[in-house]
PDB file of C-alpha atoms and ligand atoms in Angstrom:
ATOM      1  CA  UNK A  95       0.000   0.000   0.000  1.00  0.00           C
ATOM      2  CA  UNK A  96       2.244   2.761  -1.205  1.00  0.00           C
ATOM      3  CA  UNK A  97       4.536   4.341   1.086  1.00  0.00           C
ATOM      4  CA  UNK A  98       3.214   3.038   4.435  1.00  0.00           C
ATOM      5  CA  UNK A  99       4.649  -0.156   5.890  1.00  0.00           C
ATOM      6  CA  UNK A 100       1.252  -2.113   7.091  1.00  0.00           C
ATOM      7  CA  UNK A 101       1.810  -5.147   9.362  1.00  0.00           C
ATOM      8  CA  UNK A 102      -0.727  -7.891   8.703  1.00  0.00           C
ATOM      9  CA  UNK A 103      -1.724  -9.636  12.057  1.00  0.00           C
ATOM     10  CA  UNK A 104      -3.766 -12.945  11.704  1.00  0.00           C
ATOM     11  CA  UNK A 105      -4.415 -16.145  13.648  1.00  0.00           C
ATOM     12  CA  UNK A 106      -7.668 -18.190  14.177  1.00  0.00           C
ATOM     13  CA  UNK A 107     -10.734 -17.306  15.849  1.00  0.00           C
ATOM     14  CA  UNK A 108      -9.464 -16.948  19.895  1.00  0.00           C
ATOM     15  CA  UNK A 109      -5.773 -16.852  18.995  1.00  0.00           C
ATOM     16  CA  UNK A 110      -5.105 -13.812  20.210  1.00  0.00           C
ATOM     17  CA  UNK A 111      -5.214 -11.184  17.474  1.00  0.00           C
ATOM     18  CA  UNK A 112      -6.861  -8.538  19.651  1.00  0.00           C
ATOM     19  CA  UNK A 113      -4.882  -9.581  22.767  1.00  0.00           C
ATOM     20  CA  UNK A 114      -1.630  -8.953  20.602  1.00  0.00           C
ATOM     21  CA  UNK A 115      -2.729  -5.445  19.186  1.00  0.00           C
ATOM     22  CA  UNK A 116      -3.575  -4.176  22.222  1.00  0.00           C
ATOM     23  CA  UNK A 117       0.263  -3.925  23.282  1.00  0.00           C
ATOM     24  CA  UNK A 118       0.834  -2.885  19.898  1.00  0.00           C
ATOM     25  CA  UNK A 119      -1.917  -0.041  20.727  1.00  0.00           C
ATOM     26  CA  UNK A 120       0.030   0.835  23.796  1.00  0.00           C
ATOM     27  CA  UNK A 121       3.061   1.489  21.674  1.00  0.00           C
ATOM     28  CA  UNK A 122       0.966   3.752  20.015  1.00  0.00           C
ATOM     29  CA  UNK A 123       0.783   1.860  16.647  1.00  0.00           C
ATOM     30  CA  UNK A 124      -2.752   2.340  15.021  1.00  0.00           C
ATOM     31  CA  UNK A 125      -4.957  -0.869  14.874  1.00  0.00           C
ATOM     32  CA  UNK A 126      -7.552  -1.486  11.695  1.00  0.00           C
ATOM     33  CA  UNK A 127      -9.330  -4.533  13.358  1.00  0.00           C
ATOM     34  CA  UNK A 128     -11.378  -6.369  10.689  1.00  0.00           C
ATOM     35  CA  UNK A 129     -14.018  -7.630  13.414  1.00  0.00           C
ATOM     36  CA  UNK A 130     -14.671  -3.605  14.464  1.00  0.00           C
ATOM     37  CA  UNK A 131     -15.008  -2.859  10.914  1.00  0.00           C
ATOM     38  CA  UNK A 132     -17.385  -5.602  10.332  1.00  0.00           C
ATOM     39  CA  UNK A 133     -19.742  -4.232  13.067  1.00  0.00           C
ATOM     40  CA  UNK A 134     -19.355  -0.528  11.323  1.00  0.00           C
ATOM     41  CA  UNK A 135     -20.317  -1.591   7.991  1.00  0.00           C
ATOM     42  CA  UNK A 136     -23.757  -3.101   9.536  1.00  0.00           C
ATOM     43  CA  UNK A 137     -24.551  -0.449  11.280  1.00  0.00           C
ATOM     44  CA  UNK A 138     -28.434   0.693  11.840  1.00  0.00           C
ATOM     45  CA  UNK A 139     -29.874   1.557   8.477  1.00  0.00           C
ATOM     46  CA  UNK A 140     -26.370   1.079   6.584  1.00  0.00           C
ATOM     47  CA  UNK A 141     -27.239  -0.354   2.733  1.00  0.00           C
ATOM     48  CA  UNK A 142     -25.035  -3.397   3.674  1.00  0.00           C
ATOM     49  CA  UNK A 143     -27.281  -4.312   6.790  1.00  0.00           C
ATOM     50  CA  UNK A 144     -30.209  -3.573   4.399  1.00  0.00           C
ATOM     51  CA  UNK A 145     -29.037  -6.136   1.694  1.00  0.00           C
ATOM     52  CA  UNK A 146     -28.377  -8.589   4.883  1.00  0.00           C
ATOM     53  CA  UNK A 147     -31.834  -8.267   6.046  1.00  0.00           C
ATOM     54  CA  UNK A 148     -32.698  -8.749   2.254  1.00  0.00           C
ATOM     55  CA  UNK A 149     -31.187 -12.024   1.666  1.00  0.00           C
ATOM     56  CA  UNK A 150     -31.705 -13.126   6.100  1.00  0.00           C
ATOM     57  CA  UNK A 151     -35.140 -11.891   6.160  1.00  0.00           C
ATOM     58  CA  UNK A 152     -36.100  -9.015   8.425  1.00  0.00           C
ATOM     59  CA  UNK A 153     -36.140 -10.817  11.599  1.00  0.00           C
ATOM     60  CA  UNK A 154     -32.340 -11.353  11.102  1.00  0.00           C
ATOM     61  CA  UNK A 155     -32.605  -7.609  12.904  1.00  0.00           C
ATOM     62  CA  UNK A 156     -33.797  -6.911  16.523  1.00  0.00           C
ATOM     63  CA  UNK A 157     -36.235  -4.857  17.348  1.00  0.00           C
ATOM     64  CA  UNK A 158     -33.721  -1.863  17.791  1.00  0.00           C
ATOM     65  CA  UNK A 159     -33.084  -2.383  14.298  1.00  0.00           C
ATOM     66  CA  UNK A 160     -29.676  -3.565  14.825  1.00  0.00           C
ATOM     67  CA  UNK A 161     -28.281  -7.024  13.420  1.00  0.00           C
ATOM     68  CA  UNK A 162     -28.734 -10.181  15.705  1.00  0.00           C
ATOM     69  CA  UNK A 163     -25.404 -11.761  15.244  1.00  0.00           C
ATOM     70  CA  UNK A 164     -25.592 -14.487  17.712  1.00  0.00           C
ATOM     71  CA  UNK A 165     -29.059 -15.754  14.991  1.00  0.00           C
ATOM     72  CA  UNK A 166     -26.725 -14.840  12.111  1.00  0.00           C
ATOM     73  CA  UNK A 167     -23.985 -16.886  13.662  1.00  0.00           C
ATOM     74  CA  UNK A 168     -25.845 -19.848  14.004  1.00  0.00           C
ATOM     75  CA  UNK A 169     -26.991 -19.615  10.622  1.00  0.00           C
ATOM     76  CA  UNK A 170     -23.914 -19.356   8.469  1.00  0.00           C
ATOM     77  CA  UNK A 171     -21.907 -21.214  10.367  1.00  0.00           C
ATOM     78  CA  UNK A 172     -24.063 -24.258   9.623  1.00  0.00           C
ATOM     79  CA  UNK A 173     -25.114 -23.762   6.387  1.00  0.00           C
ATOM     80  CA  UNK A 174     -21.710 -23.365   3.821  1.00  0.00           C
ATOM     81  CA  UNK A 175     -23.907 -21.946   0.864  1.00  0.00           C
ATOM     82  CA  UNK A 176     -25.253 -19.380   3.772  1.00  0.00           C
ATOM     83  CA  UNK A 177     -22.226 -18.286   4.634  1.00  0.00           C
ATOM     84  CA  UNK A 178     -20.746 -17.902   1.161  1.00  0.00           C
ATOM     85  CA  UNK A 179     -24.276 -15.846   0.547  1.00  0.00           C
ATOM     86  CA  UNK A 180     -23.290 -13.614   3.535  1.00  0.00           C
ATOM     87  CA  UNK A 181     -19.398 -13.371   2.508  1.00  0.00           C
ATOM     88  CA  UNK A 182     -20.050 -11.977  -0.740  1.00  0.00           C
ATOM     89  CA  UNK A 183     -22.586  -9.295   0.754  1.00  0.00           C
ATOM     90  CA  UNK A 184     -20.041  -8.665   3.974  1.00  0.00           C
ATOM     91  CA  UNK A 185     -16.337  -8.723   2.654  1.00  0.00           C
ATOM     92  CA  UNK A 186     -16.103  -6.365  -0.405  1.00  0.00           C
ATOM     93  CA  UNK A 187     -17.712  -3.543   1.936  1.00  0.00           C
ATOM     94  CA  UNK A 188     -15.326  -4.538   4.833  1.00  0.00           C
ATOM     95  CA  UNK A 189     -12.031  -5.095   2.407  1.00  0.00           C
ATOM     96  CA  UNK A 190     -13.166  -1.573   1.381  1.00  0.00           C
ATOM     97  CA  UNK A 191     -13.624   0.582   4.378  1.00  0.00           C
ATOM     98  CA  UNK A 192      -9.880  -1.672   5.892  1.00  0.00           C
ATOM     99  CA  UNK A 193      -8.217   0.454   2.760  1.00  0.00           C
ATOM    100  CA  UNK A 194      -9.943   3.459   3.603  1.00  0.00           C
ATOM    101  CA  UNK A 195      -8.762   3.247   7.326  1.00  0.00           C
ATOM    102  CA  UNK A 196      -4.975   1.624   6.056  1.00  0.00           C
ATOM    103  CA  UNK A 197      -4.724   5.226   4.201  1.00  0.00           C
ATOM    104  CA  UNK A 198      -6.015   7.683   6.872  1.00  0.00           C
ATOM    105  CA  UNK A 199      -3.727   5.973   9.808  1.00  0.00           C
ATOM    106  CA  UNK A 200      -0.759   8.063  11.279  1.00  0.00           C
ATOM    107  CA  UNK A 201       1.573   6.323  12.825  1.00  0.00           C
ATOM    108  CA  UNK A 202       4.899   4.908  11.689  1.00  0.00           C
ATOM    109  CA  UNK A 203       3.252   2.047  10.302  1.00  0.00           C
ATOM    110  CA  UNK A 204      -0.384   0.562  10.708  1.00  0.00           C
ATOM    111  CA  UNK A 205      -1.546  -2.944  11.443  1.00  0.00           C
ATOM    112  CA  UNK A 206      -4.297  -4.572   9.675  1.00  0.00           C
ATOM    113  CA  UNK A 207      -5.572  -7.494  12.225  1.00  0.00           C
ATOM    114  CA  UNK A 208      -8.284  -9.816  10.403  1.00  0.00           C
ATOM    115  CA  UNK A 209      -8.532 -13.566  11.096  1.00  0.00           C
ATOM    116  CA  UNK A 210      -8.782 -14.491   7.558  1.00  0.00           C
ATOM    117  CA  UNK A 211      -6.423 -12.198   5.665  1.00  0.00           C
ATOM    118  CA  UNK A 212      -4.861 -15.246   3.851  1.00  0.00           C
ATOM    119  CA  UNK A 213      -8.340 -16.679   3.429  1.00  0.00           C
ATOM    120  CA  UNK A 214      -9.128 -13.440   1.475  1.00  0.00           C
ATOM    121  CA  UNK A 215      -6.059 -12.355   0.260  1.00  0.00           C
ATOM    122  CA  UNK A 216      -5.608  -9.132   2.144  1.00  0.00           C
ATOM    123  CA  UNK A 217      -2.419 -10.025   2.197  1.00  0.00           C
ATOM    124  CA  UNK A 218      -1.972  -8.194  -0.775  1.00  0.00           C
ATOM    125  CA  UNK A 219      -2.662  -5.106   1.236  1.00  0.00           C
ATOM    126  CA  UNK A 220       0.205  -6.440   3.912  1.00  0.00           C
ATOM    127  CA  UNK A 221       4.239  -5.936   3.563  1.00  0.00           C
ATOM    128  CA  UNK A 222       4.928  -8.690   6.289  1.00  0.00           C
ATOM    129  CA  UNK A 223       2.178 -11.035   8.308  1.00  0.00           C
ATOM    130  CA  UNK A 224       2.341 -11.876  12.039  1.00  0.00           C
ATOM    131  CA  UNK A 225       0.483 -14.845  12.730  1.00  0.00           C
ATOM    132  CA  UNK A 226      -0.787 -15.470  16.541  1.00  0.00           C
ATOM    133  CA  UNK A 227      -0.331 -19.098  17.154  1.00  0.00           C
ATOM    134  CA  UNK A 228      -2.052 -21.536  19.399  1.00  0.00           C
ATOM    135  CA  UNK A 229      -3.023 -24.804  19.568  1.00  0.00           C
ATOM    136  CA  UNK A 230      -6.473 -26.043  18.485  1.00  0.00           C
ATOM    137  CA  UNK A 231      -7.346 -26.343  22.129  1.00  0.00           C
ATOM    138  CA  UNK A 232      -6.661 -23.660  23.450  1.00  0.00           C
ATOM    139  CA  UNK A 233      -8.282 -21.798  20.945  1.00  0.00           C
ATOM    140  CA  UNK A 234     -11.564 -23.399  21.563  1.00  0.00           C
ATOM    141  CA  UNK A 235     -11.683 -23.271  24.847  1.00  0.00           C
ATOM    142  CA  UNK A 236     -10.617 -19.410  24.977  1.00  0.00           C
ATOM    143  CA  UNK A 237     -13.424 -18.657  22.323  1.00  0.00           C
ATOM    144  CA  UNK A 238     -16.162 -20.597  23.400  1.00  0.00           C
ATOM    145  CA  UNK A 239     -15.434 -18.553  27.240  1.00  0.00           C
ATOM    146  CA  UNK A 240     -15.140 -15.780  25.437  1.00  0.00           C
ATOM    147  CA  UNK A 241     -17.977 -15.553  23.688  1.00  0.00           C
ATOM    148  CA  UNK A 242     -20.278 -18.048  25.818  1.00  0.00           C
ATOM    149  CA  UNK A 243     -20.676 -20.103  22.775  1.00  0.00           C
ATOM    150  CA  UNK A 244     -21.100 -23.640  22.647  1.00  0.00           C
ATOM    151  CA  UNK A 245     -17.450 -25.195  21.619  1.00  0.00           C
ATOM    152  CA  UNK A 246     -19.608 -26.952  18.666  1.00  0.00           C
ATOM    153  CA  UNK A 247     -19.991 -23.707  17.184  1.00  0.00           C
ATOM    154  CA  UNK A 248     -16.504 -22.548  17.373  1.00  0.00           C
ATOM    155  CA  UNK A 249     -15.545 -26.024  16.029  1.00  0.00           C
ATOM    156  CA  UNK A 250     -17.457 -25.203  13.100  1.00  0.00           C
ATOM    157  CA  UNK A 251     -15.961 -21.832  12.623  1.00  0.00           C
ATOM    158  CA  UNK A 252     -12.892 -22.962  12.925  1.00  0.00           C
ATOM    159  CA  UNK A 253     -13.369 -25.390  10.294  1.00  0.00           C
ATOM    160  CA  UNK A 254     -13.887 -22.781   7.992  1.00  0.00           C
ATOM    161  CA  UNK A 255     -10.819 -20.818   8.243  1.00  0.00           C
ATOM    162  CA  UNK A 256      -7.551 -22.053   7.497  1.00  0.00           C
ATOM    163  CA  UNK A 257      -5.628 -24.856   9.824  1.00  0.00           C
ATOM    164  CA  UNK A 258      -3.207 -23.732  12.107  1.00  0.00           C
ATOM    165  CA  UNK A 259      -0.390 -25.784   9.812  1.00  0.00           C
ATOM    166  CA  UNK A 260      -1.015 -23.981   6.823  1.00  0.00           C
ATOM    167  CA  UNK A 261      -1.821 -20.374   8.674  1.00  0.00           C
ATOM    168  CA  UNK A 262       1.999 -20.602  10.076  1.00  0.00           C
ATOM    169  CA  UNK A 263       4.097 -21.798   6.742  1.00  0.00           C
ATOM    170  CA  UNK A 264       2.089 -18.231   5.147  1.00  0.00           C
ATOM    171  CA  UNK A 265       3.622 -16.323   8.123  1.00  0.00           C
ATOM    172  CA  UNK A 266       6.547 -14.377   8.166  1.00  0.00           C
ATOM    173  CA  UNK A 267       6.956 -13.828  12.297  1.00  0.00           C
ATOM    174  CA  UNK A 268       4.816 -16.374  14.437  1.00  0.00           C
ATOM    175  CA  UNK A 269       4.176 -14.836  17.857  1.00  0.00           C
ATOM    176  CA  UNK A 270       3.088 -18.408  20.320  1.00  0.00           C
ATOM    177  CA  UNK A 271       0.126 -17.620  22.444  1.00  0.00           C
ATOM    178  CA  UNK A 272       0.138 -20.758  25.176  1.00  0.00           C
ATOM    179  CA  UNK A 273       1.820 -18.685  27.803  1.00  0.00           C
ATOM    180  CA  UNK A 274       0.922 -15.550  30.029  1.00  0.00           C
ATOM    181  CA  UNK A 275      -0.683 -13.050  28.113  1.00  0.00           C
ATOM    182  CA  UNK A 276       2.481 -10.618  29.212  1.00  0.00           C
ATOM    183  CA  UNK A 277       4.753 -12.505  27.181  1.00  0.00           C
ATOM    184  CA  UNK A 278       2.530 -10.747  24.349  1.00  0.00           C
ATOM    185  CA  UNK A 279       4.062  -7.904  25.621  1.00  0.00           C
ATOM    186  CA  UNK A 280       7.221  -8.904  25.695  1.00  0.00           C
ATOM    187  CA  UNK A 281       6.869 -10.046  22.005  1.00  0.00           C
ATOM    188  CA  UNK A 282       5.174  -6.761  20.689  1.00  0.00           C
ATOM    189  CA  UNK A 283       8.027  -4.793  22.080  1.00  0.00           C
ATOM    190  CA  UNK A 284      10.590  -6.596  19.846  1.00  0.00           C
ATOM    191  CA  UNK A 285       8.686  -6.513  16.709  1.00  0.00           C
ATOM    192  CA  UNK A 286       7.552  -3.069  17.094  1.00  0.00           C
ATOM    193  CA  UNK A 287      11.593  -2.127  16.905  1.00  0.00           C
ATOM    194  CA  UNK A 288      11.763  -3.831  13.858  1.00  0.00           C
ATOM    195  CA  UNK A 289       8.970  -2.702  12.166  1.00  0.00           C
ATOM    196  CA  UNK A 290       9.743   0.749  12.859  1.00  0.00           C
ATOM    197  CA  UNK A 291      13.113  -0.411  11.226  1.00  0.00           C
ATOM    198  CA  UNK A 292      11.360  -1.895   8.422  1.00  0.00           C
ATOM    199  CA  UNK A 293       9.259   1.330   8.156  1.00  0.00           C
ATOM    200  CA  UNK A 294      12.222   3.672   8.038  1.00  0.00           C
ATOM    201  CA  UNK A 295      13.666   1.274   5.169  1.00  0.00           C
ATOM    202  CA  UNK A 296      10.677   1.529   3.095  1.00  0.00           C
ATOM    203  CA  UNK A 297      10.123   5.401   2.935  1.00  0.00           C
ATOM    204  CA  UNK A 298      13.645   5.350   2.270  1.00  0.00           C
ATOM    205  CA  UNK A 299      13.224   3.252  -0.938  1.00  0.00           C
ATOM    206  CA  UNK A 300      10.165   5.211  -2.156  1.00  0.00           C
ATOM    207  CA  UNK A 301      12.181   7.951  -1.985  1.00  0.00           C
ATOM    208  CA  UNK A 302      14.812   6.779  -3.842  1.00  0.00           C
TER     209      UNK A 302
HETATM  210  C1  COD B 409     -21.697 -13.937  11.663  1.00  0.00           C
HETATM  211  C2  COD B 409     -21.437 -12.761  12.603  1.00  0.00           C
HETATM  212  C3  COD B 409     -22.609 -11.756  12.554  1.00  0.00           C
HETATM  213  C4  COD B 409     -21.335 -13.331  14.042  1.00  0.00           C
HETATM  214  O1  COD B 409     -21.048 -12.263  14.919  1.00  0.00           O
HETATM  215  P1  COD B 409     -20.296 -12.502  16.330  1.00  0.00           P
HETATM  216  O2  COD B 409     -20.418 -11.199  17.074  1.00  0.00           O
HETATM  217  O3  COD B 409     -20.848 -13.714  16.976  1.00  0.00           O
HETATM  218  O4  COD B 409     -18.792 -12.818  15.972  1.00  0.00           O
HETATM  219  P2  COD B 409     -17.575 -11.829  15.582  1.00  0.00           P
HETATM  220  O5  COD B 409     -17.994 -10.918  14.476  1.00  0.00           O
HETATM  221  O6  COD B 409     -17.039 -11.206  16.815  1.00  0.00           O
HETATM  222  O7  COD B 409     -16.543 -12.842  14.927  1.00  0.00           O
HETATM  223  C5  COD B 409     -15.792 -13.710  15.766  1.00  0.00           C
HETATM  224  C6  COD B 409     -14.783 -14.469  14.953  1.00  0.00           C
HETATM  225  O8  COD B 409     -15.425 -15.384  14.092  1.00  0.00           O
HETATM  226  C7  COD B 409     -14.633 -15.583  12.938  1.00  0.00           C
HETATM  227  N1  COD B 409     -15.436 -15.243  11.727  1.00  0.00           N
HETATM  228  C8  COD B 409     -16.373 -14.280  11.587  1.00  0.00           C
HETATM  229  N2  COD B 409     -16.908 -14.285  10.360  1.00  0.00           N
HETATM  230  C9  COD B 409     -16.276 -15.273   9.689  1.00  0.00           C
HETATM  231  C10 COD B 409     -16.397 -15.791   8.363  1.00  0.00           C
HETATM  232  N3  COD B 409     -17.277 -15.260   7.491  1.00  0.00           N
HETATM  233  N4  COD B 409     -15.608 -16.848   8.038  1.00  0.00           N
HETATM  234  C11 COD B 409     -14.730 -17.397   8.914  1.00  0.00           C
HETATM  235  N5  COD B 409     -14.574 -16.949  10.183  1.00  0.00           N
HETATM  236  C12 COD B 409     -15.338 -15.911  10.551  1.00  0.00           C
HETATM  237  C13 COD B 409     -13.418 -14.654  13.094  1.00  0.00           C
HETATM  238  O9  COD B 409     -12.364 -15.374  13.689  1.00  0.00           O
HETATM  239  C14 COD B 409     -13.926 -13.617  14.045  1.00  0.00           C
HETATM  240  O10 COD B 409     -12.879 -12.996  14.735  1.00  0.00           O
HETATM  241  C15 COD B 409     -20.118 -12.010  12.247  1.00  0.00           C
HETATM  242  O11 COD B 409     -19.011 -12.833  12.539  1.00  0.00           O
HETATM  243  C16 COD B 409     -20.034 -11.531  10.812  1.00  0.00           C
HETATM  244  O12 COD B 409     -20.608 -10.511  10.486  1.00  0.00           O
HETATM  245  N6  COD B 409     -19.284 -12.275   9.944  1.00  0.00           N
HETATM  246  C17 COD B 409     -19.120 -11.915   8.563  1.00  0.00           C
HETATM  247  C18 COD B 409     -18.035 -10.897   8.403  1.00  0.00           C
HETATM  248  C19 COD B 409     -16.658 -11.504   8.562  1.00  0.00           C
HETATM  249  O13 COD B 409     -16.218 -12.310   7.757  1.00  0.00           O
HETATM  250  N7  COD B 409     -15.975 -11.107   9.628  1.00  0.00           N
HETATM  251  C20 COD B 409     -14.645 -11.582   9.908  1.00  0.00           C
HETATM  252  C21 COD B 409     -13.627 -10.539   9.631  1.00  0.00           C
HETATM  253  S1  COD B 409     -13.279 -10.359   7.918  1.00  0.00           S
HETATM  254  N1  ATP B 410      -2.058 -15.579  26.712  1.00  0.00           N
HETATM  255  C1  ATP B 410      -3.324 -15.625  27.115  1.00  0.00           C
HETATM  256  N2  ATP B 410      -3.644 -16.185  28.306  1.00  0.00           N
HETATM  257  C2  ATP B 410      -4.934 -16.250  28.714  1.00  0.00           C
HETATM  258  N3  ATP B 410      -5.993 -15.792  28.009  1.00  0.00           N
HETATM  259  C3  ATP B 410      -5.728 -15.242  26.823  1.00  0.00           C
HETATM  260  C4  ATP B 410      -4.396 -15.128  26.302  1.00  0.00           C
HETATM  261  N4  ATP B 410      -4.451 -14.531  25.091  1.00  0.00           N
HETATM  262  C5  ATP B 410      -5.765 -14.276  24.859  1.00  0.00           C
HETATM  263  N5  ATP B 410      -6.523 -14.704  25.888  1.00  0.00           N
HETATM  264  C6  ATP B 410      -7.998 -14.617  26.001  1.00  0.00           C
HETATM  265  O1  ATP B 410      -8.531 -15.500  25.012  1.00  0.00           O
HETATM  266  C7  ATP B 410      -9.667 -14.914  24.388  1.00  0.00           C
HETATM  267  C8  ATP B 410      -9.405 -14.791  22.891  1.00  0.00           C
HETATM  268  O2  ATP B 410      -8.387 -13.802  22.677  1.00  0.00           O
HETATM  269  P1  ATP B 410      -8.602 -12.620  21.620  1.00  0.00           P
HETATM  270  O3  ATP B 410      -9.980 -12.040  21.758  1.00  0.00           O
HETATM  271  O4  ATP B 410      -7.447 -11.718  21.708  1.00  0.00           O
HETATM  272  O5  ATP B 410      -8.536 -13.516  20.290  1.00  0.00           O
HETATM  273  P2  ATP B 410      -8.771 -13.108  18.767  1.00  0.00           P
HETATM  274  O6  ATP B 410      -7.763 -13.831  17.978  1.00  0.00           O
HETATM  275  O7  ATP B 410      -8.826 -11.633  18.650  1.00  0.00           O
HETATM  276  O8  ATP B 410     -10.189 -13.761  18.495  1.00  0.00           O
HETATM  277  P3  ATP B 410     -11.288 -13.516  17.323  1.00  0.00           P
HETATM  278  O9  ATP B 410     -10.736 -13.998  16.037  1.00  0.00           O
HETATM  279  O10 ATP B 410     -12.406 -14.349  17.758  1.00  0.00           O
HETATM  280  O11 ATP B 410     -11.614 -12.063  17.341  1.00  0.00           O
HETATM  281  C9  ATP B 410      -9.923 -13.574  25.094  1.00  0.00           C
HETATM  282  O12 ATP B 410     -10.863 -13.761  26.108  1.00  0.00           O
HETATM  283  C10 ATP B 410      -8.537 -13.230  25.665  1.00  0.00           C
HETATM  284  O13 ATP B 410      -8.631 -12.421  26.813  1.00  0.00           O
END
């Protein structure tokens, strides 16, 4: 994405993504979090939330008019051709508003956190990719406490992103996520002195 470095941070649903960019938050690194942007692009009477209830049928939406994800959830994540159906409404709209936010950050360099940017190819967007690595149990149990969701569900959307295997051979730094949630810390601090590195490097080449 022209001048600016952007760091791509991915991992699997309960990884860790958001636990990671927080400490890059505190370094004061801007953050373009695919799951906020996801929530801004349905927002009350937004056309994309409009075309949702379309295709969902209006009680997809409360009565506040807002989206019921936990009924959305349930749907797509058991019904592949539903889920493709809501994709191709969702992701152009979300790809597009992550560029618009890539090009209005100021800081250094941004980070673009999404769990499926190889899924989607946002890589293309990325310079380098961080991927937050944890085993497959650990991941379902932190998700399913999380969110209060039945492990069954996470199974299933964890089935439909990329396995952990192939996530880490795409990934140019892996960050492991098993241990205290300072060692994130710890980690964020060392690659935020290389990216700033990294940044410095490619300004320097668009320059030249
Ligand atoms: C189905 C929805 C309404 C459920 O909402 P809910 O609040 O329960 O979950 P939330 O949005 O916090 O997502 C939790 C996690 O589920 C995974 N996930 C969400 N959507 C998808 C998807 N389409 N495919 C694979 N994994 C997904 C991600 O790991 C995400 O971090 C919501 O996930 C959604 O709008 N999904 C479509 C948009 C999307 O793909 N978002 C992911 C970022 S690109
Ligand atoms: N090292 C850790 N030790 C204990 N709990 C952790 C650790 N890292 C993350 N968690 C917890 O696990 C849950 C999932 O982490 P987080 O929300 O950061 O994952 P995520 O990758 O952003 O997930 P999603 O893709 O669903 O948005 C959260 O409740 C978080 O507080």
């Amino acid at each position: 994405m022209n001048d600016k470095l952007v760091i791509g941070v991915t991992g699997g649903i309960g990884s860790g993504k958001s636990a990671l960019t927080r400490e890059f938050e505190k370094l004061n690194v801007i953050v373009v979090d695919a799951d906020v942007v996801a929530r801004e692009v349905v927002a009350v009477n937004s056309p994309v939330l409009t075309q949702v209830a379309q295709q969902f049928g209006a009680d997809i939406l409360l009565s506040t008019g807002e989206l019921n994800r936990a009924k959305l959830r349930e749907i797509v994540f058991s019904d592949e051709h539903k889920k493709q159906t809501l994709n191709a409404i969702m992701h152009p709209a979300i790809r597009n508003e992550m560029i618009n936010q890539l090009h209005n950050a100021q800081s250094p360099y941004v980070i673009l956190s999404a769990a499926l940017i190889f899924e989607n190819q946002l890589d293309k967007l990325t310079d380098k990719v961080v991927v937050v690595d944890v085993p497959e149990t650990l991941q379902l149990e932190r998700a399913s406490s999380r969110d209060s969701v039945e492990q069954q569900q996470i199974q299933a959307i964890m089935a439909s992103q990329w396995t952990r295997q192939r996530r880490n051979e795409q990934a140019d730094y892996i960050v492991p996520n098993d241990g205290a949630i300072a060692l994130l810390a710890e980690q964020a601090k060392n690659l935020n002195t290389k990216f700033l590195q990294l940044a410095a490097d490619k300004l320097i080449n668009v320059a030249n």
